[in-house]
Amino acid sequence: MNPEEVAEFLHAGHTALVASHRSDRTIHLVPMWYEIVDGNPSMWSFARSQKVLNLRRDPTVTVLVEAGSEYQELRGVQLTGKARIVDDPAEVLRIGAQIHRKYNAPAEAGPQELPEALRRQAAKRVVIVVTVDRTASWDHRKLGGGY
């Protein structure tokens, strides 16, 4: 995929698989909702979750978004980089609200229209912001049946 196709694919994607390293160097892989915020893949998570503990210790992260159920439809984007954990309450709420809107609310909803439950959740959350160092992508639809 070219850069525009990658951006469009990520914008339309639903669930990312996020890989971090446990202390024994094995992979911890979890599905996460995400949004591209300020140009970076961003997710919010409980501050005490295993993935956050892993990323605080070692910020190396890989994020995969994929689609397609038949081989000739498979496509995906793999992002490798460094995670930054954001725990500033205002930033957590700002980014959390953008993620919330992607999955739950109309795009035009303003911060004043956030559900109170989201505000309460933000107190226990952090945001994972990925700075991408490397992107790999594929789109089997472009192969035209020649595999």
PDB file of C-alpha atoms in Angstrom:
ATOM      1  CA  MET A   1       0.000   0.000   0.000  1.00  0.00           C
ATOM      2  CA  ASN A   2       1.143   3.517  -0.620  1.00  0.00           C
ATOM      3  CA  PRO A   3       1.143   6.026   2.285  1.00  0.00           C
ATOM      4  CA  GLU A   4      -2.334   7.344   1.448  1.00  0.00           C
ATOM      5  CA  GLU A   5      -3.751   3.812   1.334  1.00  0.00           C
ATOM      6  CA  VAL A   6      -2.085   2.986   4.657  1.00  0.00           C
ATOM      7  CA  ALA A   7      -3.608   6.096   6.266  1.00  0.00           C
ATOM      8  CA  GLU A   8      -7.060   5.299   4.865  1.00  0.00           C
ATOM      9  CA  PHE A   9      -6.825   1.662   5.957  1.00  0.00           C
ATOM     10  CA  LEU A  10      -5.798   2.605   9.500  1.00  0.00           C
ATOM     11  CA  HIS A  11      -8.520   5.249   9.727  1.00  0.00           C
ATOM     12  CA  ALA A  12     -11.154   2.690   8.723  1.00  0.00           C
ATOM     13  CA  GLY A  13      -9.751  -0.156  10.835  1.00  0.00           C
ATOM     14  CA  HIS A  14     -11.579  -1.418  13.877  1.00  0.00           C
ATOM     15  CA  THR A  15      -9.298  -3.455  16.124  1.00  0.00           C
ATOM     16  CA  ALA A  16      -5.524  -3.446  16.389  1.00  0.00           C
ATOM     17  CA  LEU A  17      -3.407  -6.254  17.763  1.00  0.00           C
ATOM     18  CA  VAL A  18      -0.811  -4.736  20.072  1.00  0.00           C
ATOM     19  CA  ALA A  19       2.340  -6.680  20.930  1.00  0.00           C
ATOM     20  CA  SER A  20       4.628  -5.843  23.837  1.00  0.00           C
ATOM     21  CA  HIS A  21       7.346  -7.808  25.623  1.00  0.00           C
ATOM     22  CA  ARG A  22       6.852  -9.452  28.983  1.00  0.00           C
ATOM     23  CA  SER A  23       9.783  -9.392  31.399  1.00  0.00           C
ATOM     24  CA  ASP A  24      10.808 -12.871  30.167  1.00  0.00           C
ATOM     25  CA  ARG A  25      10.869 -11.459  26.581  1.00  0.00           C
ATOM     26  CA  THR A  26       7.874 -13.499  25.420  1.00  0.00           C
ATOM     27  CA  ILE A  27       5.202 -11.621  23.491  1.00  0.00           C
ATOM     28  CA  HIS A  28       2.086 -10.243  25.150  1.00  0.00           C
ATOM     29  CA  LEU A  29      -0.481  -9.782  22.345  1.00  0.00           C
ATOM     30  CA  VAL A  30      -3.842  -8.110  22.902  1.00  0.00           C
ATOM     31  CA  PRO A  31      -6.665  -6.655  20.788  1.00  0.00           C
ATOM     32  CA  MET A  32      -7.236  -2.934  21.283  1.00  0.00           C
ATOM     33  CA  TRP A  33      -9.519  -0.251  19.952  1.00  0.00           C
ATOM     34  CA  TYR A  34      -7.488   2.633  18.621  1.00  0.00           C
ATOM     35  CA  GLU A  35      -7.626   5.956  16.845  1.00  0.00           C
ATOM     36  CA  ILE A  36      -5.052   7.935  14.911  1.00  0.00           C
ATOM     37  CA  VAL A  37      -4.622  11.033  17.093  1.00  0.00           C
ATOM     38  CA  ASP A  38      -2.253  13.811  16.078  1.00  0.00           C
ATOM     39  CA  GLY A  39      -0.816  11.434  13.456  1.00  0.00           C
ATOM     40  CA  ASN A  40      -0.055   8.594  15.871  1.00  0.00           C
ATOM     41  CA  PRO A  41      -1.883   5.348  16.641  1.00  0.00           C
ATOM     42  CA  SER A  42      -3.280   5.835  20.140  1.00  0.00           C
ATOM     43  CA  MET A  43      -5.090   3.525  22.548  1.00  0.00           C
ATOM     44  CA  TRP A  44      -6.279   3.922  26.072  1.00  0.00           C
ATOM     45  CA  SER A  45      -5.925   1.254  28.688  1.00  0.00           C
ATOM     46  CA  PHE A  46      -6.097   0.698  32.406  1.00  0.00           C
ATOM     47  CA  ALA A  47      -2.952   2.125  33.960  1.00  0.00           C
ATOM     48  CA  ARG A  48      -2.223  -1.146  35.751  1.00  0.00           C
ATOM     49  CA  SER A  49      -2.784  -3.451  32.767  1.00  0.00           C
ATOM     50  CA  GLN A  50      -0.085  -5.906  31.754  1.00  0.00           C
ATOM     51  CA  LYS A  51       0.523  -4.190  28.416  1.00  0.00           C
ATOM     52  CA  VAL A  52       1.119  -0.846  30.130  1.00  0.00           C
ATOM     53  CA  LEU A  53       3.488  -2.424  32.654  1.00  0.00           C
ATOM     54  CA  ASN A  54       5.336  -4.066  29.751  1.00  0.00           C
ATOM     55  CA  LEU A  55       5.562  -0.837  27.739  1.00  0.00           C
ATOM     56  CA  ARG A  56       6.783   1.176  30.710  1.00  0.00           C
ATOM     57  CA  ARG A  57       9.631  -1.324  31.081  1.00  0.00           C
ATOM     58  CA  ASP A  58      10.330  -1.685  27.335  1.00  0.00           C
ATOM     59  CA  PRO A  59       8.565   0.750  24.980  1.00  0.00           C
ATOM     60  CA  THR A  60       9.145  -1.426  21.905  1.00  0.00           C
ATOM     61  CA  VAL A  61       5.752  -2.143  20.364  1.00  0.00           C
ATOM     62  CA  THR A  62       4.263  -3.671  17.238  1.00  0.00           C
ATOM     63  CA  VAL A  63       0.721  -2.873  16.130  1.00  0.00           C
ATOM     64  CA  LEU A  64      -1.134  -4.886  13.482  1.00  0.00           C
ATOM     65  CA  VAL A  65      -4.411  -3.968  11.812  1.00  0.00           C
ATOM     66  CA  GLU A  66      -5.703  -6.517   9.321  1.00  0.00           C
ATOM     67  CA  ALA A  67      -8.773  -7.260   7.237  1.00  0.00           C
ATOM     68  CA  GLY A  68     -10.099  -9.920   4.896  1.00  0.00           C
ATOM     69  CA  SER A  69     -11.370 -13.448   5.325  1.00  0.00           C
ATOM     70  CA  GLU A  70     -10.355 -14.974   1.985  1.00  0.00           C
ATOM     71  CA  TYR A  71      -6.697 -15.189   0.958  1.00  0.00           C
ATOM     72  CA  GLN A  72      -7.216 -12.946  -2.078  1.00  0.00           C
ATOM     73  CA  GLU A  73      -8.785 -10.293   0.198  1.00  0.00           C
ATOM     74  CA  LEU A  74      -6.102 -10.215   2.904  1.00  0.00           C
ATOM     75  CA  ARG A  75      -4.609  -6.834   3.675  1.00  0.00           C
ATOM     76  CA  GLY A  76      -2.959  -5.301   6.625  1.00  0.00           C
ATOM     77  CA  VAL A  77      -0.601  -2.757   8.108  1.00  0.00           C
ATOM     78  CA  GLN A  78       2.087  -3.544  10.661  1.00  0.00           C
ATOM     79  CA  LEU A  79       3.537  -0.630  12.603  1.00  0.00           C
ATOM     80  CA  THR A  80       6.703  -1.015  14.665  1.00  0.00           C
ATOM     81  CA  GLY A  81       7.967   1.677  16.979  1.00  0.00           C
ATOM     82  CA  LYS A  82       8.093   3.019  20.499  1.00  0.00           C
ATOM     83  CA  ALA A  83       5.193   3.519  22.867  1.00  0.00           C
ATOM     84  CA  ARG A  84       4.878   6.552  25.072  1.00  0.00           C
ATOM     85  CA  ILE A  85       2.605   6.248  28.088  1.00  0.00           C
ATOM     86  CA  VAL A  86       0.575   9.404  28.686  1.00  0.00           C
ATOM     87  CA  ASP A  87      -0.861   9.784  32.170  1.00  0.00           C
ATOM     88  CA  ASP A  88      -1.692  13.490  32.234  1.00  0.00           C
ATOM     89  CA  PRO A  89      -5.435  13.481  33.113  1.00  0.00           C
ATOM     90  CA  ALA A  90      -6.394  16.164  30.580  1.00  0.00           C
ATOM     91  CA  GLU A  91      -4.546  14.384  27.754  1.00  0.00           C
ATOM     92  CA  VAL A  92      -5.946  10.997  28.753  1.00  0.00           C
ATOM     93  CA  LEU A  93      -9.472  12.415  28.593  1.00  0.00           C
ATOM     94  CA  ARG A  94      -8.830  14.283  25.315  1.00  0.00           C
ATOM     95  CA  ILE A  95      -7.447  11.239  23.518  1.00  0.00           C
ATOM     96  CA  GLY A  96      -9.856   8.853  25.231  1.00  0.00           C
ATOM     97  CA  ALA A  97     -12.732  11.002  23.977  1.00  0.00           C
ATOM     98  CA  GLN A  98     -11.470  10.738  20.400  1.00  0.00           C
ATOM     99  CA  ILE A  99     -11.235   6.958  20.693  1.00  0.00           C
ATOM    100  CA  HIS A 100     -14.702   6.864  22.280  1.00  0.00           C
ATOM    101  CA  ARG A 101     -16.166   8.900  19.418  1.00  0.00           C
ATOM    102  CA  LYS A 102     -14.686   6.570  16.808  1.00  0.00           C
ATOM    103  CA  TYR A 103     -16.573   3.624  18.257  1.00  0.00           C
ATOM    104  CA  ASN A 104     -19.555   5.079  20.110  1.00  0.00           C
ATOM    105  CA  ALA A 105     -20.578   8.596  19.175  1.00  0.00           C
ATOM    106  CA  PRO A 106     -21.042  10.958  16.249  1.00  0.00           C
ATOM    107  CA  ALA A 107     -17.905  12.780  15.124  1.00  0.00           C
ATOM    108  CA  GLU A 108     -19.431  16.183  15.810  1.00  0.00           C
ATOM    109  CA  ALA A 109     -19.962  15.539  19.533  1.00  0.00           C
ATOM    110  CA  GLY A 110     -18.010  18.007  21.642  1.00  0.00           C
ATOM    111  CA  PRO A 111     -16.129  17.448  24.913  1.00  0.00           C
ATOM    112  CA  GLN A 112     -19.071  18.773  26.892  1.00  0.00           C
ATOM    113  CA  GLU A 113     -21.173  15.922  25.504  1.00  0.00           C
ATOM    114  CA  LEU A 114     -18.943  13.151  26.820  1.00  0.00           C
ATOM    115  CA  PRO A 115     -20.704  10.613  28.997  1.00  0.00           C
ATOM    116  CA  GLU A 116     -19.934  10.993  32.686  1.00  0.00           C
ATOM    117  CA  ALA A 117     -18.848   7.342  32.713  1.00  0.00           C
ATOM    118  CA  LEU A 118     -16.060   8.186  30.260  1.00  0.00           C
ATOM    119  CA  ARG A 119     -14.839  10.966  32.523  1.00  0.00           C
ATOM    120  CA  ARG A 120     -14.811   8.578  35.497  1.00  0.00           C
ATOM    121  CA  GLN A 121     -12.983   5.879  33.503  1.00  0.00           C
ATOM    122  CA  ALA A 122     -10.283   8.343  32.479  1.00  0.00           C
ATOM    123  CA  ALA A 123      -9.117   8.585  36.092  1.00  0.00           C
ATOM    124  CA  LYS A 124      -7.918   4.956  35.968  1.00  0.00           C
ATOM    125  CA  ARG A 125      -6.594   5.051  32.427  1.00  0.00           C
ATOM    126  CA  VAL A 126      -3.503   6.018  30.507  1.00  0.00           C
ATOM    127  CA  VAL A 127      -3.005   6.511  26.799  1.00  0.00           C
ATOM    128  CA  ILE A 128      -0.534   4.531  24.733  1.00  0.00           C
ATOM    129  CA  VAL A 129       0.800   6.689  21.891  1.00  0.00           C
ATOM    130  CA  VAL A 130       2.891   4.904  19.276  1.00  0.00           C
ATOM    131  CA  THR A 131       5.682   6.697  17.446  1.00  0.00           C
ATOM    132  CA  VAL A 132       6.073   4.612  14.298  1.00  0.00           C
ATOM    133  CA  ASP A 133       9.603   3.788  13.137  1.00  0.00           C
ATOM    134  CA  ARG A 134       8.713   1.234  10.477  1.00  0.00           C
ATOM    135  CA  THR A 135       5.596   0.405   8.461  1.00  0.00           C
ATOM    136  CA  ALA A 136       4.921  -2.764   6.495  1.00  0.00           C
ATOM    137  CA  SER A 137       1.742  -3.295   4.510  1.00  0.00           C
ATOM    138  CA  TRP A 138       0.148  -5.742   2.113  1.00  0.00           C
ATOM    139  CA  ASP A 139      -2.980  -5.930  -0.002  1.00  0.00           C
ATOM    140  CA  HIS A 140      -3.646  -9.261  -1.680  1.00  0.00           C
ATOM    141  CA  ARG A 141      -6.477  -7.690  -3.683  1.00  0.00           C
ATOM    142  CA  LYS A 142      -3.744  -6.100  -5.819  1.00  0.00           C
ATOM    143  CA  LEU A 143      -2.293  -9.491  -6.754  1.00  0.00           C
ATOM    144  CA  GLY A 144      -5.056 -10.154  -9.259  1.00  0.00           C
ATOM    145  CA  GLY A 145      -5.204 -13.856  -8.444  1.00  0.00           C
ATOM    146  CA  GLY A 146      -1.511 -14.410  -9.221  1.00  0.00           C
ATOM    147  CA  TYR A 147      -0.114 -15.956  -6.077  1.00  0.00           C
TER     148      TYR A 147
END
